[in-house]
Each structure stands twice: as C-alpha cells, then as structure tokens.
C-alpha cells in the first residue's frame, strides 16, 4: 500500500503527478483555506503533508494526527511550524531554502527602488489624470546609488541584497545579524558588520530579511523607527510581525521616516488600515518568490523532501534532523 499524503493548498499539476508516482495523494486544487480543525480532519491517516507556510503545525495538530511523519513546507520560512513540538512527536519538518534566494533578493531590491523613487505614488498620480507636465520638484525621491544600504538579517537573501547593492549600485553596505559573517563572505558582499543601533541610525535604506521568531517580534517598533533618519526608506520582505505595522503607519504619517515598502504584513492577508491610506508606502501581496521557475523549484523541493523521507529515508532539507536518528 502506498503511503498517504495531503497537499494542503492548490499546487502545480506536474508536482502532483510526481507525488502520485509514490503516494496516494489527496489534493486541494480548489485552494480552500482550511482552519486547523478542518486540516486535522483532512490529515486522518496521512503520513505526510505538503504545506505552503500558512498551515499551523503545533502540538494540538500533532496529538490529533499520530500517524503523521513529515511536514514539507514550500517556503524557506517555517514559523508556521512548532519545531520543538514536531521533534517531540517525532515528526520531521523540511523547508525550501536556496531555490528562492536570488528571486527574493531581486524583489527586495525592486521594492527598495520603487519605494525610494516613489514609483507607485507617481503612477497613481499619472493614472488619476493629475499630470499636467514636467516640474523641477515633482516626485523627488531618495538617491539609491552611492547611498548606505542597511540589512537586518544577513542570511542567504540578505547576502544577495548586499551583493546587488554593493556591486550593482555602488552602495555602502552595513548589516546586523545574530552572528557576524566570515570575513570572506563579508568581503564578497562588501558588507560591514555594525550594531543594531548604528544600523538604524546610519542606513539610508534599511531592508529586513531576518526570520520570524518570538524574539524578532516587533524588532522594528516605535523606538527603532525613531532612531532612523527622517529621509530613510524601510523595506520588509521577511515576515509580518517583525515590524509593528501600527507604529510604522504612525512614523510614515508623521514623516519621521520618508517611506516604506512592504511585502509582508502582521496578520496578512489583512493589512493595517492606516497603511492603506498613506501615500508613502508601497504595498505588495507577499510576492518575494513569485516567478514561475522559482515557485516550481520550491514546490519540487517540498515534493522531493516528501519522497526523500517517506520513500528513501533521506530528506533533502531537514529542519530537525535529530528526528532521523531517533
Ligand atoms: C516565503 O515567504 C518563504 O518563506 O518562502
């Protein structure tokens, strides 16, 4: 009998076809957003689940699904997993790193540029029929080339942003991270390590790329925003909840920072209503990894983790590998 797996959201048909060679597959191609109790019902008798980052896998779900052995996330972030509870239950978690690094760094840079150069605001103005001609001072934005790029969270995506900024735009790159990078990586990224306060004070453009954790909750709140330059741009491509969105809306309204670009939101897909009314914020709906080759690579990696573990006992990107030897 083939092992049973559930694919919790709609996904590429070719990835379903690959999984169907190894498993009895239940799909959700109507893309219904199940509550956790509904997900628990769907998981009855399943050994594996293909998740996409929004499905909460915690002690409650694990206790109700004792036959579950692996949760494979089609996302690099895995804050939907309670990894300690999964390890305690002997359930493997996997994520989808590397395959989205450059695509997400591209989007981070695009959002930085759109925000600093006020592109969304200028486009809305033009579409509204308000453009009566060139003016010396219309839509004056912030310089990007030669400015100081600050990066909070210097993992793979942060390093990708640093390279784009330093090599492509001649930016001075400073970063803060839990631990300092090797000198060789710093040299390759042309990035200097600084304390968080200096990062906040010195960055012309600050991009957040750190993983979400309880410790990172509201890492950028009113106090941190107050330390930034009034001309600064803030970009969040990491996770909602890292920024206190209410405090950010306040700072943007009072212009204590100049502008923000947000791809992720606290409580998304809801967006803080104040952000929706402000001209100096560019909002995108969590599209950091959204290109066809990258999304396909992420889905294939999640599928290969399911096959790797349930069929060959060798997952590709395990998050709690202790489960493998237990
Ligand atoms: C997207 O947000 C991801 O974590 O892959």
PDB file of C-alpha atoms and ligand atoms in Angstrom:
ATOM      1  CA  UNK A   1       0.000   0.000   0.000  1.00  0.00           C
ATOM      2  CA  UNK A   2       1.321   3.464  -0.905  1.00  0.00           C
ATOM      3  CA  UNK A   3       1.827   5.963   1.920  1.00  0.00           C
ATOM      4  CA  UNK A   4      -0.851   8.664   2.036  1.00  0.00           C
ATOM      5  CA  UNK A   5      -0.089  12.357   1.774  1.00  0.00           C
ATOM      6  CA  UNK A   6      -2.151  15.537   1.772  1.00  0.00           C
ATOM      7  CA  UNK A   7      -1.284  18.612  -0.316  1.00  0.00           C
ATOM      8  CA  UNK A   8      -2.824  21.363   1.775  1.00  0.00           C
ATOM      9  CA  UNK A   9      -3.166  24.042  -0.947  1.00  0.00           C
ATOM     10  CA  UNK A  10      -3.501  24.226  -4.736  1.00  0.00           C
ATOM     11  CA  UNK A  11      -0.220  23.458  -6.460  1.00  0.00           C
ATOM     12  CA  UNK A  12       1.336  22.783  -9.888  1.00  0.00           C
ATOM     13  CA  UNK A  13      -0.287  19.734 -11.569  1.00  0.00           C
ATOM     14  CA  UNK A  14       3.136  18.381 -12.597  1.00  0.00           C
ATOM     15  CA  UNK A  15       4.222  18.324  -8.964  1.00  0.00           C
ATOM     16  CA  UNK A  16       1.050  16.451  -8.023  1.00  0.00           C
ATOM     17  CA  UNK A  17       1.794  13.968 -10.847  1.00  0.00           C
ATOM     18  CA  UNK A  18       5.304  13.396  -9.491  1.00  0.00           C
ATOM     19  CA  UNK A  19       3.989  12.804  -5.977  1.00  0.00           C
ATOM     20  CA  UNK A  20       1.296  10.447  -7.292  1.00  0.00           C
ATOM     21  CA  UNK A  21       4.023   8.079  -8.518  1.00  0.00           C
ATOM     22  CA  UNK A  22       4.944   7.421  -4.885  1.00  0.00           C
ATOM     23  CA  UNK A  23       1.903   8.210  -2.770  1.00  0.00           C
ATOM     24  CA  UNK A  24      -1.844   8.067  -2.513  1.00  0.00           C
ATOM     25  CA  UNK A  25      -2.370  11.806  -2.844  1.00  0.00           C
ATOM     26  CA  UNK A  26      -5.244  13.955  -1.594  1.00  0.00           C
ATOM     27  CA  UNK A  27      -5.202  17.424  -3.127  1.00  0.00           C
ATOM     28  CA  UNK A  28      -6.893  20.761  -2.502  1.00  0.00           C
ATOM     29  CA  UNK A  29      -6.910  22.183  -6.034  1.00  0.00           C
ATOM     30  CA  UNK A  30      -9.923  24.354  -5.124  1.00  0.00           C
ATOM     31  CA  UNK A  31      -7.478  26.054  -2.744  1.00  0.00           C
ATOM     32  CA  UNK A  32      -9.873  26.097   0.196  1.00  0.00           C
ATOM     33  CA  UNK A  33      -8.262  27.754   3.228  1.00  0.00           C
ATOM     34  CA  UNK A  34      -8.838  25.143   5.929  1.00  0.00           C
ATOM     35  CA  UNK A  35      -8.973  26.045   9.597  1.00  0.00           C
ATOM     36  CA  UNK A  36      -6.755  23.902  11.817  1.00  0.00           C
ATOM     37  CA  UNK A  37      -9.686  21.652  12.904  1.00  0.00           C
ATOM     38  CA  UNK A  38     -10.517  21.128   9.208  1.00  0.00           C
ATOM     39  CA  UNK A  39      -6.872  20.363   8.419  1.00  0.00           C
ATOM     40  CA  UNK A  40      -6.810  17.806  11.246  1.00  0.00           C
ATOM     41  CA  UNK A  41      -9.838  16.050   9.724  1.00  0.00           C
ATOM     42  CA  UNK A  42      -8.184  16.037   6.268  1.00  0.00           C
ATOM     43  CA  UNK A  43      -4.962  14.630   7.768  1.00  0.00           C
ATOM     44  CA  UNK A  44      -6.608  11.499   9.184  1.00  0.00           C
ATOM     45  CA  UNK A  45      -4.469   8.528   8.125  1.00  0.00           C
ATOM     46  CA  UNK A  46      -1.869  10.677   6.287  1.00  0.00           C
ATOM     47  CA  UNK A  47       1.855  10.102   6.762  1.00  0.00           C
ATOM     48  CA  UNK A  48       2.929  13.311   5.060  1.00  0.00           C
ATOM     49  CA  UNK A  49       1.644  16.816   4.407  1.00  0.00           C
ATOM     50  CA  UNK A  50       2.758  19.342   1.795  1.00  0.00           C
ATOM     51  CA  UNK A  51       2.321  22.771   3.421  1.00  0.00           C
ATOM     52  CA  UNK A  52       2.859  26.233   1.986  1.00  0.00           C
ATOM     53  CA  UNK A  53       3.710  28.298   5.050  1.00  0.00           C
ATOM     54  CA  UNK A  54       0.276  29.273   6.350  1.00  0.00           C
ATOM     55  CA  UNK A  55      -0.727  25.975   7.972  1.00  0.00           C
ATOM     56  CA  UNK A  56      -0.058  25.926  11.710  1.00  0.00           C
ATOM     57  CA  UNK A  57       1.605  22.653  12.727  1.00  0.00           C
ATOM     58  CA  UNK A  58       1.653  22.534  16.522  1.00  0.00           C
ATOM     59  CA  UNK A  59       1.146  20.200  19.488  1.00  0.00           C
ATOM     60  CA  UNK A  60      -2.659  20.229  19.094  1.00  0.00           C
ATOM     61  CA  UNK A  61      -2.489  19.092  15.476  1.00  0.00           C
ATOM     62  CA  UNK A  62       0.299  16.597  16.132  1.00  0.00           C
ATOM     63  CA  UNK A  63      -1.603  14.993  19.016  1.00  0.00           C
ATOM     64  CA  UNK A  64      -4.610  14.540  16.734  1.00  0.00           C
ATOM     65  CA  UNK A  65      -2.526  13.088  13.881  1.00  0.00           C
ATOM     66  CA  UNK A  66      -0.308  10.379  15.443  1.00  0.00           C
ATOM     67  CA  UNK A  67       0.415   8.725  12.076  1.00  0.00           C
ATOM     68  CA  UNK A  68       1.958  11.939  10.609  1.00  0.00           C
ATOM     69  CA  UNK A  69       5.709  11.647   9.923  1.00  0.00           C
ATOM     70  CA  UNK A  70       6.669  14.664   7.813  1.00  0.00           C
ATOM     71  CA  UNK A  71       5.503  18.224   7.084  1.00  0.00           C
ATOM     72  CA  UNK A  72       7.205  19.624   3.993  1.00  0.00           C
ATOM     73  CA  UNK A  73       6.931  23.413   3.685  1.00  0.00           C
ATOM     74  CA  UNK A  74       7.040  25.021   0.246  1.00  0.00           C
ATOM     75  CA  UNK A  75       8.661  28.091   1.835  1.00  0.00           C
ATOM     76  CA  UNK A  76      12.041  28.954   3.251  1.00  0.00           C
ATOM     77  CA  UNK A  77      10.411  30.414   6.378  1.00  0.00           C
ATOM     78  CA  UNK A  78       8.865  27.904   8.743  1.00  0.00           C
ATOM     79  CA  UNK A  79       7.331  29.986  11.529  1.00  0.00           C
ATOM     80  CA  UNK A  80       4.118  28.016  10.899  1.00  0.00           C
ATOM     81  CA  UNK A  81       5.930  25.001  12.419  1.00  0.00           C
ATOM     82  CA  UNK A  82       6.338  24.499  16.158  1.00  0.00           C
ATOM     83  CA  UNK A  83       9.596  22.652  15.590  1.00  0.00           C
ATOM     84  CA  UNK A  84      10.010  21.660  19.249  1.00  0.00           C
ATOM     85  CA  UNK A  85       6.551  20.073  19.284  1.00  0.00           C
ATOM     86  CA  UNK A  86       7.318  18.334  15.987  1.00  0.00           C
ATOM     87  CA  UNK A  87      10.618  16.954  17.300  1.00  0.00           C
ATOM     88  CA  UNK A  88       8.891  15.778  20.485  1.00  0.00           C
ATOM     89  CA  UNK A  89       6.292  13.979  18.345  1.00  0.00           C
ATOM     90  CA  UNK A  90       8.995  12.511  16.069  1.00  0.00           C
ATOM     91  CA  UNK A  91       7.665  14.447  13.065  1.00  0.00           C
ATOM     92  CA  UNK A  92      10.175  15.778  10.540  1.00  0.00           C
ATOM     93  CA  UNK A  93       9.884  19.321   9.203  1.00  0.00           C
ATOM     94  CA  UNK A  94      11.501  20.429   5.954  1.00  0.00           C
ATOM     95  CA  UNK A  95      11.637  23.832   4.264  1.00  0.00           C
ATOM     96  CA  UNK A  96      12.605  25.085   0.780  1.00  0.00           C
ATOM     97  CA  UNK A  97      15.824  27.100   1.066  1.00  0.00           C
ATOM     98  CA  UNK A  98      18.282  28.282  -1.617  1.00  0.00           C
ATOM     99  CA  UNK A  99      15.991  27.906  -4.642  1.00  0.00           C
ATOM    100  CA  UNK A 100      14.325  31.274  -3.907  1.00  0.00           C
ATOM    101  CA  UNK A 101      17.331  33.280  -2.711  1.00  0.00           C
ATOM    102  CA  UNK A 102      18.035  35.356  -5.814  1.00  0.00           C
ATOM    103  CA  UNK A 103      14.395  35.804  -6.814  1.00  0.00           C
ATOM    104  CA  UNK A 104      13.548  37.134  -3.361  1.00  0.00           C
ATOM    105  CA  UNK A 105      16.621  39.368  -3.291  1.00  0.00           C
ATOM    106  CA  UNK A 106      15.515  40.736  -6.698  1.00  0.00           C
ATOM    107  CA  UNK A 107      12.070  41.578  -5.304  1.00  0.00           C
ATOM    108  CA  UNK A 108      13.633  43.170  -2.224  1.00  0.00           C
ATOM    109  CA  UNK A 109      15.705  45.408  -4.444  1.00  0.00           C
ATOM    110  CA  UNK A 110      12.747  46.209  -6.688  1.00  0.00           C
ATOM    111  CA  UNK A 111      10.681  47.193  -3.664  1.00  0.00           C
ATOM    112  CA  UNK A 112      13.518  49.321  -2.313  1.00  0.00           C
ATOM    113  CA  UNK A 113      13.790  51.160  -5.634  1.00  0.00           C
ATOM    114  CA  UNK A 114      10.028  51.574  -6.088  1.00  0.00           C
ATOM    115  CA  UNK A 115       9.783  52.942  -2.554  1.00  0.00           C
ATOM    116  CA  UNK A 116      12.805  55.246  -2.586  1.00  0.00           C
ATOM    117  CA  UNK A 117      11.925  56.642  -6.028  1.00  0.00           C
ATOM    118  CA  UNK A 118       8.177  56.908  -5.215  1.00  0.00           C
ATOM    119  CA  UNK A 119       7.176  54.899  -8.271  1.00  0.00           C
ATOM    120  CA  UNK A 120       3.781  53.642  -7.035  1.00  0.00           C
ATOM    121  CA  UNK A 121       2.769  57.106  -5.851  1.00  0.00           C
ATOM    122  CA  UNK A 122       3.866  58.667  -9.153  1.00  0.00           C
ATOM    123  CA  UNK A 123       1.995  56.047 -11.158  1.00  0.00           C
ATOM    124  CA  UNK A 124      -1.217  56.608  -9.173  1.00  0.00           C
ATOM    125  CA  UNK A 125      -0.859  60.353  -9.849  1.00  0.00           C
ATOM    126  CA  UNK A 126      -0.458  59.788 -13.586  1.00  0.00           C
ATOM    127  CA  UNK A 127      -3.350  57.308 -13.816  1.00  0.00           C
ATOM    128  CA  UNK A 128      -5.589  59.741 -11.935  1.00  0.00           C
ATOM    129  CA  UNK A 129      -5.070  62.241 -14.784  1.00  0.00           C
ATOM    130  CA  UNK A 130      -3.292  64.717 -12.489  1.00  0.00           C
ATOM    131  CA  UNK A 131      -0.127  65.105 -14.556  1.00  0.00           C
ATOM    132  CA  UNK A 132      -0.091  68.474 -16.277  1.00  0.00           C
ATOM    133  CA  UNK A 133       3.585  68.453 -17.247  1.00  0.00           C
ATOM    134  CA  UNK A 134       7.178  68.244 -16.025  1.00  0.00           C
ATOM    135  CA  UNK A 135       8.117  70.141 -12.891  1.00  0.00           C
ATOM    136  CA  UNK A 136      11.553  70.553 -11.322  1.00  0.00           C
ATOM    137  CA  UNK A 137      10.377  69.262  -7.951  1.00  0.00           C
ATOM    138  CA  UNK A 138       7.773  66.624  -8.701  1.00  0.00           C
ATOM    139  CA  UNK A 139       8.186  63.227  -7.041  1.00  0.00           C
ATOM    140  CA  UNK A 140      11.626  63.955  -5.656  1.00  0.00           C
ATOM    141  CA  UNK A 141      12.847  60.682  -4.233  1.00  0.00           C
ATOM    142  CA  UNK A 142      15.879  59.374  -2.409  1.00  0.00           C
ATOM    143  CA  UNK A 143      19.179  58.531  -4.085  1.00  0.00           C
ATOM    144  CA  UNK A 144      19.930  54.831  -4.335  1.00  0.00           C
ATOM    145  CA  UNK A 145      23.380  54.614  -5.929  1.00  0.00           C
ATOM    146  CA  UNK A 146      26.122  55.634  -3.539  1.00  0.00           C
ATOM    147  CA  UNK A 147      23.778  55.611  -0.516  1.00  0.00           C
ATOM    148  CA  UNK A 148      24.032  53.403   2.581  1.00  0.00           C
ATOM    149  CA  UNK A 149      22.139  50.120   2.437  1.00  0.00           C
ATOM    150  CA  UNK A 150      21.406  48.578   5.833  1.00  0.00           C
ATOM    151  CA  UNK A 151      20.426  44.928   6.095  1.00  0.00           C
ATOM    152  CA  UNK A 152      18.931  43.390   9.223  1.00  0.00           C
ATOM    153  CA  UNK A 153      19.328  39.594   8.989  1.00  0.00           C
ATOM    154  CA  UNK A 154      22.255  38.549   6.843  1.00  0.00           C
ATOM    155  CA  UNK A 155      21.351  35.055   5.679  1.00  0.00           C
ATOM    156  CA  UNK A 156      21.361  33.985   2.052  1.00  0.00           C
ATOM    157  CA  UNK A 157      18.765  36.543   0.913  1.00  0.00           C
ATOM    158  CA  UNK A 158      20.429  39.339   2.889  1.00  0.00           C
ATOM    159  CA  UNK A 159      23.739  38.489   1.240  1.00  0.00           C
ATOM    160  CA  UNK A 160      22.039  38.550  -2.178  1.00  0.00           C
ATOM    161  CA  UNK A 161      20.753  42.053  -1.443  1.00  0.00           C
ATOM    162  CA  UNK A 162      24.177  43.165  -0.255  1.00  0.00           C
ATOM    163  CA  UNK A 163      25.795  41.977  -3.492  1.00  0.00           C
ATOM    164  CA  UNK A 164      23.169  43.734  -5.594  1.00  0.00           C
ATOM    165  CA  UNK A 165      23.621  46.956  -3.634  1.00  0.00           C
ATOM    166  CA  UNK A 166      27.412  46.943  -3.422  1.00  0.00           C
ATOM    167  CA  UNK A 167      28.333  45.593  -6.846  1.00  0.00           C
ATOM    168  CA  UNK A 168      25.389  46.906  -8.874  1.00  0.00           C
ATOM    169  CA  UNK A 169      24.695  50.294  -7.302  1.00  0.00           C
ATOM    170  CA  UNK A 170      27.931  51.240  -5.551  1.00  0.00           C
ATOM    171  CA  UNK A 171      26.157  51.340  -2.196  1.00  0.00           C
ATOM    172  CA  UNK A 172      27.949  51.235   1.123  1.00  0.00           C
ATOM    173  CA  UNK A 173      26.536  48.099   2.794  1.00  0.00           C
ATOM    174  CA  UNK A 174      26.216  47.670   6.551  1.00  0.00           C
ATOM    175  CA  UNK A 175      24.465  44.786   8.270  1.00  0.00           C
ATOM    176  CA  UNK A 176      23.432  43.447  11.624  1.00  0.00           C
ATOM    177  CA  UNK A 177      22.886  39.778  12.322  1.00  0.00           C
ATOM    178  CA  UNK A 178      22.741  37.429  15.310  1.00  0.00           C
ATOM    179  CA  UNK A 179      26.298  36.416  14.448  1.00  0.00           C
ATOM    180  CA  UNK A 180      28.932  38.122  12.363  1.00  0.00           C
ATOM    181  CA  UNK A 181      29.668  36.535   8.967  1.00  0.00           C
ATOM    182  CA  UNK A 182      33.023  35.049   7.963  1.00  0.00           C
ATOM    183  CA  UNK A 183      35.464  37.655   6.684  1.00  0.00           C
ATOM    184  CA  UNK A 184      35.432  36.038   3.217  1.00  0.00           C
ATOM    185  CA  UNK A 185      31.623  36.403   2.908  1.00  0.00           C
ATOM    186  CA  UNK A 186      31.783  39.977   4.203  1.00  0.00           C
ATOM    187  CA  UNK A 187      34.433  40.773   1.593  1.00  0.00           C
ATOM    188  CA  UNK A 188      32.410  39.141  -1.196  1.00  0.00           C
ATOM    189  CA  UNK A 189      29.308  41.138  -0.178  1.00  0.00           C
ATOM    190  CA  UNK A 190      31.411  44.245   0.549  1.00  0.00           C
ATOM    191  CA  UNK A 191      29.418  44.487   3.781  1.00  0.00           C
ATOM    192  CA  UNK A 192      30.486  45.722   7.230  1.00  0.00           C
ATOM    193  CA  UNK A 193      29.054  44.424  10.489  1.00  0.00           C
ATOM    194  CA  UNK A 194      27.567  47.058  12.816  1.00  0.00           C
ATOM    195  CA  UNK A 195      25.453  47.053  15.978  1.00  0.00           C
ATOM    196  CA  UNK A 196      21.671  47.350  15.572  1.00  0.00           C
ATOM    197  CA  UNK A 197      21.608  50.970  16.776  1.00  0.00           C
ATOM    198  CA  UNK A 198      24.252  52.031  14.296  1.00  0.00           C
ATOM    199  CA  UNK A 199      22.371  50.183  11.555  1.00  0.00           C
ATOM    200  CA  UNK A 200      19.189  52.092  12.372  1.00  0.00           C
ATOM    201  CA  UNK A 201      20.982  55.437  12.630  1.00  0.00           C
ATOM    202  CA  UNK A 202      23.164  55.123   9.522  1.00  0.00           C
ATOM    203  CA  UNK A 203      21.062  53.337   6.880  1.00  0.00           C
ATOM    204  CA  UNK A 204      19.543  55.402   4.081  1.00  0.00           C
ATOM    205  CA  UNK A 205      17.623  52.271   3.088  1.00  0.00           C
ATOM    206  CA  UNK A 206      17.001  49.525   5.639  1.00  0.00           C
ATOM    207  CA  UNK A 207      15.878  46.105   4.402  1.00  0.00           C
ATOM    208  CA  UNK A 208      14.583  43.456   6.825  1.00  0.00           C
ATOM    209  CA  UNK A 209      15.421  39.878   5.924  1.00  0.00           C
ATOM    210  CA  UNK A 210      15.527  38.143   9.294  1.00  0.00           C
ATOM    211  CA  UNK A 211      13.466  35.028  10.062  1.00  0.00           C
ATOM    212  CA  UNK A 212      10.418  35.486  12.284  1.00  0.00           C
ATOM    213  CA  UNK A 213      10.693  34.196  15.840  1.00  0.00           C
ATOM    214  CA  UNK A 214       9.237  35.305  19.163  1.00  0.00           C
ATOM    215  CA  UNK A 215      12.496  37.212  19.740  1.00  0.00           C
ATOM    216  CA  UNK A 216      12.139  39.005  16.385  1.00  0.00           C
ATOM    217  CA  UNK A 217       8.531  40.102  17.086  1.00  0.00           C
ATOM    218  CA  UNK A 218       8.361  43.896  16.599  1.00  0.00           C
ATOM    219  CA  UNK A 219      12.143  44.069  16.141  1.00  0.00           C
ATOM    220  CA  UNK A 220      11.222  47.327  14.389  1.00  0.00           C
ATOM    221  CA  UNK A 221       8.779  49.265  16.571  1.00  0.00           C
ATOM    222  CA  UNK A 222       8.302  52.890  17.591  1.00  0.00           C
ATOM    223  CA  UNK A 223      11.673  53.099  19.391  1.00  0.00           C
ATOM    224  CA  UNK A 224      13.625  51.687  16.444  1.00  0.00           C
ATOM    225  CA  UNK A 225      11.756  53.825  13.892  1.00  0.00           C
ATOM    226  CA  UNK A 226      12.572  56.909  15.963  1.00  0.00           C
ATOM    227  CA  UNK A 227      16.275  56.157  15.584  1.00  0.00           C
ATOM    228  CA  UNK A 228      16.123  56.107  11.772  1.00  0.00           C
ATOM    229  CA  UNK A 229      16.899  59.072   9.523  1.00  0.00           C
ATOM    230  CA  UNK A 230      13.842  61.181   8.536  1.00  0.00           C
ATOM    231  CA  UNK A 231      14.913  60.594   4.918  1.00  0.00           C
ATOM    232  CA  UNK A 232      15.192  56.796   5.341  1.00  0.00           C
ATOM    233  CA  UNK A 233      13.355  54.030   3.484  1.00  0.00           C
ATOM    234  CA  UNK A 234      12.306  50.832   5.284  1.00  0.00           C
ATOM    235  CA  UNK A 235      11.633  47.619   3.341  1.00  0.00           C
ATOM    236  CA  UNK A 236      10.214  44.412   4.863  1.00  0.00           C
ATOM    237  CA  UNK A 237      10.461  41.250   2.759  1.00  0.00           C
ATOM    238  CA  UNK A 238      10.874  38.943   5.771  1.00  0.00           C
ATOM    239  CA  UNK A 239       7.701  38.291   7.760  1.00  0.00           C
ATOM    240  CA  UNK A 240       4.796  40.262   9.113  1.00  0.00           C
ATOM    241  CA  UNK A 241       5.145  40.802  12.854  1.00  0.00           C
ATOM    242  CA  UNK A 242       8.817  41.763  12.605  1.00  0.00           C
ATOM    243  CA  UNK A 243       7.584  45.340  12.117  1.00  0.00           C
ATOM    244  CA  UNK A 244       4.976  46.904  14.389  1.00  0.00           C
ATOM    245  CA  UNK A 245       2.735  48.000  11.498  1.00  0.00           C
ATOM    246  CA  UNK A 246       0.716  50.444  13.639  1.00  0.00           C
ATOM    247  CA  UNK A 247       3.923  52.188  14.767  1.00  0.00           C
ATOM    248  CA  UNK A 248       5.177  52.203  11.184  1.00  0.00           C
ATOM    249  CA  UNK A 249       1.970  53.820   9.905  1.00  0.00           C
ATOM    250  CA  UNK A 250       2.387  56.496  12.590  1.00  0.00           C
ATOM    251  CA  UNK A 251       6.031  57.130  11.601  1.00  0.00           C
ATOM    252  CA  UNK A 252       5.087  57.352   7.919  1.00  0.00           C
ATOM    253  CA  UNK A 253       2.238  59.741   8.647  1.00  0.00           C
ATOM    254  CA  UNK A 254       4.460  61.991  10.776  1.00  0.00           C
ATOM    255  CA  UNK A 255       7.275  61.566   8.220  1.00  0.00           C
ATOM    256  CA  UNK A 256       9.773  60.591  10.892  1.00  0.00           C
ATOM    257  CA  UNK A 257      10.909  58.202   8.157  1.00  0.00           C
ATOM    258  CA  UNK A 258      10.331  59.001   4.493  1.00  0.00           C
ATOM    259  CA  UNK A 259       8.811  55.839   3.052  1.00  0.00           C
ATOM    260  CA  UNK A 260       8.314  52.101   3.403  1.00  0.00           C
ATOM    261  CA  UNK A 261       7.966  49.132   1.056  1.00  0.00           C
ATOM    262  CA  UNK A 262       6.165  46.117   2.496  1.00  0.00           C
ATOM    263  CA  UNK A 263       5.729  42.667   1.000  1.00  0.00           C
ATOM    264  CA  UNK A 264       4.605  41.080   4.290  1.00  0.00           C
ATOM    265  CA  UNK A 265       2.178  42.196   6.986  1.00  0.00           C
ATOM    266  CA  UNK A 266       1.141  41.487  10.558  1.00  0.00           C
ATOM    267  CA  UNK A 267      -1.890  39.191  10.317  1.00  0.00           C
ATOM    268  CA  UNK A 268      -1.741  39.023   6.484  1.00  0.00           C
ATOM    269  CA  UNK A 269      -3.655  38.895   4.210  1.00  0.00           C
ATOM    270  CA  UNK A 270      -5.160  41.660   6.348  1.00  0.00           C
ATOM    271  CA  UNK A 271      -3.273  44.944   6.037  1.00  0.00           C
ATOM    272  CA  UNK A 272      -3.290  47.588   8.764  1.00  0.00           C
ATOM    273  CA  UNK A 273      -5.962  50.057   7.530  1.00  0.00           C
ATOM    274  CA  UNK A 274      -3.748  53.100   8.199  1.00  0.00           C
ATOM    275  CA  UNK A 275      -1.122  51.783   5.779  1.00  0.00           C
ATOM    276  CA  UNK A 276      -3.717  51.627   3.010  1.00  0.00           C
ATOM    277  CA  UNK A 277      -4.394  55.351   3.302  1.00  0.00           C
ATOM    278  CA  UNK A 278      -0.772  56.567   3.229  1.00  0.00           C
ATOM    279  CA  UNK A 279       0.889  57.749   0.001  1.00  0.00           C
ATOM    280  CA  UNK A 280       4.464  56.985   1.113  1.00  0.00           C
ATOM    281  CA  UNK A 281       4.213  53.209   1.375  1.00  0.00           C
ATOM    282  CA  UNK A 282       4.441  50.654  -1.424  1.00  0.00           C
ATOM    283  CA  UNK A 283       2.432  47.502  -0.699  1.00  0.00           C
ATOM    284  CA  UNK A 284       2.828  44.127  -2.433  1.00  0.00           C
ATOM    285  CA  UNK A 285       0.982  40.902  -1.510  1.00  0.00           C
ATOM    286  CA  UNK A 286       3.825  38.592  -0.335  1.00  0.00           C
ATOM    287  CA  UNK A 287       5.320  38.016  -3.797  1.00  0.00           C
ATOM    288  CA  UNK A 288       9.014  37.748  -2.877  1.00  0.00           C
ATOM    289  CA  UNK A 289       9.498  34.351  -4.540  1.00  0.00           C
ATOM    290  CA  UNK A 290       6.804  34.756  -7.210  1.00  0.00           C
ATOM    291  CA  UNK A 291       8.406  33.801 -10.510  1.00  0.00           C
ATOM    292  CA  UNK A 292       7.419  30.623 -12.317  1.00  0.00           C
ATOM    293  CA  UNK A 293      10.836  28.891 -12.215  1.00  0.00           C
ATOM    294  CA  UNK A 294      11.281  29.712  -8.534  1.00  0.00           C
ATOM    295  CA  UNK A 295       7.801  28.694  -7.385  1.00  0.00           C
ATOM    296  CA  UNK A 296       8.180  25.472  -9.389  1.00  0.00           C
ATOM    297  CA  UNK A 297      11.579  24.807  -7.816  1.00  0.00           C
ATOM    298  CA  UNK A 298      10.135  25.411  -4.343  1.00  0.00           C
ATOM    299  CA  UNK A 299       7.224  23.040  -4.980  1.00  0.00           C
ATOM    300  CA  UNK A 300       9.566  20.394  -6.383  1.00  0.00           C
ATOM    301  CA  UNK A 301      11.848  20.700  -3.374  1.00  0.00           C
ATOM    302  CA  UNK A 302       8.916  20.219  -0.979  1.00  0.00           C
ATOM    303  CA  UNK A 303       7.793  17.207  -3.049  1.00  0.00           C
ATOM    304  CA  UNK A 304      11.329  15.788  -3.132  1.00  0.00           C
ATOM    305  CA  UNK A 305      11.502  16.098   0.641  1.00  0.00           C
ATOM    306  CA  UNK A 306       8.305  14.027   0.969  1.00  0.00           C
ATOM    307  CA  UNK A 307       9.641  11.405  -1.445  1.00  0.00           C
ATOM    308  CA  UNK A 308      13.148  11.586   0.043  1.00  0.00           C
ATOM    309  CA  UNK A 309      11.890  10.896   3.562  1.00  0.00           C
ATOM    310  CA  UNK A 310       8.874   8.631   3.182  1.00  0.00           C
ATOM    311  CA  UNK A 311      10.346   6.539   0.335  1.00  0.00           C
ATOM    312  CA  UNK A 312      14.146   6.714   0.714  1.00  0.00           C
ATOM    313  CA  UNK A 313      14.517   7.884   4.367  1.00  0.00           C
ATOM    314  CA  UNK A 314      16.716  10.740   3.060  1.00  0.00           C
ATOM    315  CA  UNK A 315      15.032  14.170   3.136  1.00  0.00           C
ATOM    316  CA  UNK A 316      16.940  16.921   1.341  1.00  0.00           C
ATOM    317  CA  UNK A 317      16.489  19.886   3.659  1.00  0.00           C
ATOM    318  CA  UNK A 318      15.501  18.666   7.156  1.00  0.00           C
ATOM    319  CA  UNK A 319      14.911  21.292   9.842  1.00  0.00           C
ATOM    320  CA  UNK A 320      15.010  18.950  12.850  1.00  0.00           C
ATOM    321  CA  UNK A 321      17.392  16.199  11.673  1.00  0.00           C
ATOM    322  CA  UNK A 322      17.533  14.688  15.187  1.00  0.00           C
ATOM    323  CA  UNK A 323      14.197  13.042  14.245  1.00  0.00           C
ATOM    324  CA  UNK A 324      16.094  10.995  11.621  1.00  0.00           C
ATOM    325  CA  UNK A 325      18.324   9.288  14.167  1.00  0.00           C
ATOM    326  CA  UNK A 326      15.681   8.946  16.908  1.00  0.00           C
TER     327      UNK A 326
HETATM  328  C1  LIG B   1       8.158  32.991   1.761  1.00  0.00           C
HETATM  329  O1  LIG B   1       7.780  33.869   2.459  1.00  0.00           O
HETATM  330  C2  LIG B   1       9.004  31.919   2.194  1.00  0.00           C
HETATM  331  O2  LIG B   1       9.291  31.815   3.400  1.00  0.00           O
HETATM  332  O3  LIG B   1       9.414  31.119   1.344  1.00  0.00           O
END
